[in-house]
Amino acid sequence: GRDRGGRRRSPSRKGGGGAVVPGKVFVGGLPTDCTSRELEDWFRRYGRVTDAVSMTNPMTKQPRGFGFVTFADSAVVREVLARKAEHMIRGKWVEVRAAEDTGKGGGRGEEERPRREDRGSDDRKERRSRRGPSAENRSKGPRRSRSPVGRSAAAPAA
């Protein structure tokens, strides 16, 4: 897409990720302890909810403050968006937008690689070696050899 000045928008910017997912809304600004069940209960008043999820950090299990709701009838999304000024969950106003497909995958299918904690240390070492030297090592300049060849011999080796 392009911004108002005609320049290309960066794909990594928030809110411009991809195509709208039919029947699905993004809900942001959720109360920190809002459950998926509460999300479903709130949006059920607009139509049949097929899925509602309050996102959590997979490592810490802490809530991330946003979620997604999917409706059986994609036409319901128009009504939900038209009434976005009415959405208050547990006394907190929440932001509702049409969900976009960012291409990041979100869910974990059977064919995906194992989670970080499930991989062995050998996997990490292999990935590191494929990346090349770390930024810390690159900034040091050329590496000097530790070989005694070419050095002046101040004292004979024992």
Coordinates of C-alpha atoms in Angstrom, one line a residue:
G1 CA 0.0 0.0 0.0
R2 CA 0.9 3.7 -0.2
D3 CA 0.6 6.4 2.4
R4 CA -1.0 9.8 1.8
G5 CA 2.1 11.2 0.3
G6 CA 2.2 8.4 -2.3
R7 CA 5.2 6.7 -0.7
R8 CA 5.2 2.9 -0.2
R9 CA 4.3 1.9 3.3
S10 CA 6.6 -0.4 5.2
P11 CA 5.0 -3.8 5.6
S12 CA 6.2 -4.0 9.2
R13 CA 4.1 -1.0 10.3
K14 CA 1.2 -1.7 12.6
G15 CA -2.2 -1.8 11.1
G16 CA -1.3 -2.4 7.5
G17 CA -0.4 -6.0 7.5
G18 CA -2.5 -7.7 4.8
A19 CA -5.8 -8.8 3.5
V20 CA -8.9 -8.6 5.8
V21 CA -9.9 -12.0 7.2
P22 CA -13.6 -12.5 6.6
G23 CA -15.6 -13.0 9.8
K24 CA -12.8 -12.1 12.2
V25 CA -12.1 -9.1 14.3
F26 CA -9.0 -7.9 16.2
V27 CA -9.7 -6.7 19.8
G28 CA -7.0 -4.6 21.4
G29 CA -6.6 -3.0 24.8
L30 CA -8.1 -5.9 26.7
P31 CA -8.0 -5.9 30.5
T32 CA -4.8 -7.7 31.5
D33 CA -6.7 -10.7 33.0
C34 CA -9.4 -10.9 30.3
T35 CA -10.1 -14.6 29.4
S36 CA -11.1 -16.0 26.0
R37 CA -14.4 -16.9 27.6
E38 CA -15.1 -13.3 28.5
L39 CA -14.3 -12.2 25.0
E40 CA -16.7 -14.7 23.6
D41 CA -19.4 -13.8 26.0
W42 CA -19.2 -10.1 25.1
F43 CA -19.3 -10.6 21.3
R44 CA -21.9 -13.3 21.3
R45 CA -24.6 -10.6 21.5
Y46 CA -23.8 -9.7 17.8
G47 CA -23.9 -13.3 16.4
R48 CA -22.7 -16.8 16.7
V49 CA -19.0 -16.9 17.7
T50 CA -17.0 -19.8 16.4
D51 CA -13.7 -18.8 18.0
A52 CA -12.5 -16.3 20.6
V53 CA -9.0 -16.1 21.9
S54 CA -7.2 -13.8 24.3
M55 CA -3.6 -13.9 23.3
T56 CA -0.8 -14.8 25.8
N57 CA 2.9 -14.8 25.7
P58 CA 3.9 -18.5 25.0
M59 CA 7.0 -18.3 27.2
T60 CA 5.6 -16.5 30.3
K61 CA 1.9 -17.3 29.8
Q62 CA 1.1 -13.7 30.6
P63 CA -1.7 -11.9 28.7
R64 CA -0.7 -9.7 25.8
G65 CA -3.7 -7.4 26.0
F66 CA -5.3 -8.3 22.7
G67 CA -7.3 -11.1 21.1
F68 CA -9.3 -12.2 18.1
V69 CA -13.0 -13.2 17.7
T70 CA -14.3 -15.2 14.7
F71 CA -18.0 -15.1 13.8
A72 CA -19.9 -17.8 11.9
D73 CA -21.4 -15.1 9.6
S74 CA -18.9 -12.7 8.2
A75 CA -21.6 -10.0 7.8
V76 CA -21.7 -9.7 11.6
V77 CA -18.3 -8.0 11.5
R78 CA -19.8 -4.9 9.8
E79 CA -22.2 -4.5 12.7
V80 CA -19.5 -5.0 15.3
L81 CA -17.3 -2.4 13.6
A82 CA -20.2 0.0 13.2
R83 CA -20.7 -0.2 17.0
K84 CA -17.0 0.1 18.0
A85 CA -17.7 3.0 20.4
E86 CA -19.9 0.6 22.5
H87 CA -17.3 -2.1 23.2
M88 CA -16.3 -2.1 26.9
I89 CA -15.1 -5.2 28.6
R90 CA -14.9 -5.2 32.4
G91 CA -15.1 -1.4 32.5
K92 CA -12.3 -0.9 29.9
W93 CA -12.9 0.5 26.4
V94 CA -11.4 -1.9 23.8
E95 CA -10.4 -1.2 20.2
V96 CA -12.1 -3.4 17.6
R97 CA -10.8 -3.6 14.0
A98 CA -11.2 -6.0 11.1
A99 CA -8.5 -8.7 11.5
E100 CA -5.8 -8.8 8.9
D101 CA -3.8 -11.7 7.6
T102 CA -0.2 -10.7 8.3
G103 CA 1.2 -13.9 6.9
K104 CA 2.9 -14.7 10.2
G105 CA 1.0 -17.8 10.8
G106 CA -0.2 -17.3 14.4
G107 CA -1.3 -20.9 15.0
R108 CA 1.0 -23.9 15.2
G109 CA 0.3 -26.5 12.6
E110 CA 1.6 -30.0 12.6
E111 CA 4.3 -29.3 10.0
E112 CA 5.9 -26.4 11.7
R113 CA 9.3 -26.5 13.4
P114 CA 9.4 -27.3 17.1
R115 CA 9.2 -24.5 19.7
R116 CA 12.4 -23.1 21.0
E117 CA 12.3 -24.8 24.3
D118 CA 11.7 -28.2 22.5
R119 CA 14.8 -27.9 20.4
G120 CA 18.2 -29.1 21.6
S121 CA 21.2 -27.0 22.1
D122 CA 22.7 -28.5 18.9
D123 CA 20.0 -26.7 16.9
R124 CA 20.9 -23.3 18.4
K125 CA 24.7 -23.9 17.7
E126 CA 23.9 -24.9 14.1
R127 CA 21.8 -21.8 13.5
R128 CA 24.4 -19.5 15.0
S129 CA 27.1 -20.9 12.8
R130 CA 25.0 -20.3 9.7
R131 CA 24.5 -16.7 10.6
G132 CA 28.2 -15.9 10.7
P133 CA 30.0 -13.8 13.3
S134 CA 28.0 -11.9 15.8
A135 CA 27.7 -8.1 15.7
E136 CA 30.1 -8.0 18.7
N137 CA 32.8 -10.0 16.8
R138 CA 32.3 -8.1 13.5
S139 CA 33.0 -4.7 15.2
K140 CA 36.4 -5.8 16.5
G141 CA 38.1 -5.6 13.1
P142 CA 40.4 -8.2 11.7
R143 CA 41.3 -11.0 14.0
R144 CA 45.0 -11.6 14.9
S145 CA 46.4 -15.1 14.8
R146 CA 47.4 -16.6 18.1
S147 CA 50.0 -18.7 16.3
P148 CA 53.7 -18.1 17.4
V149 CA 54.7 -18.0 13.8
G150 CA 55.8 -14.5 12.8
R151 CA 56.2 -13.3 16.4
S152 CA 59.6 -12.3 17.7
A153 CA 60.9 -14.8 20.2
A154 CA 61.7 -12.9 23.4
A155 CA 62.3 -16.1 25.4
P156 CA 63.0 -19.6 24.1
A157 CA 60.1 -22.1 24.6
A158 CA 60.5 -24.5 27.4

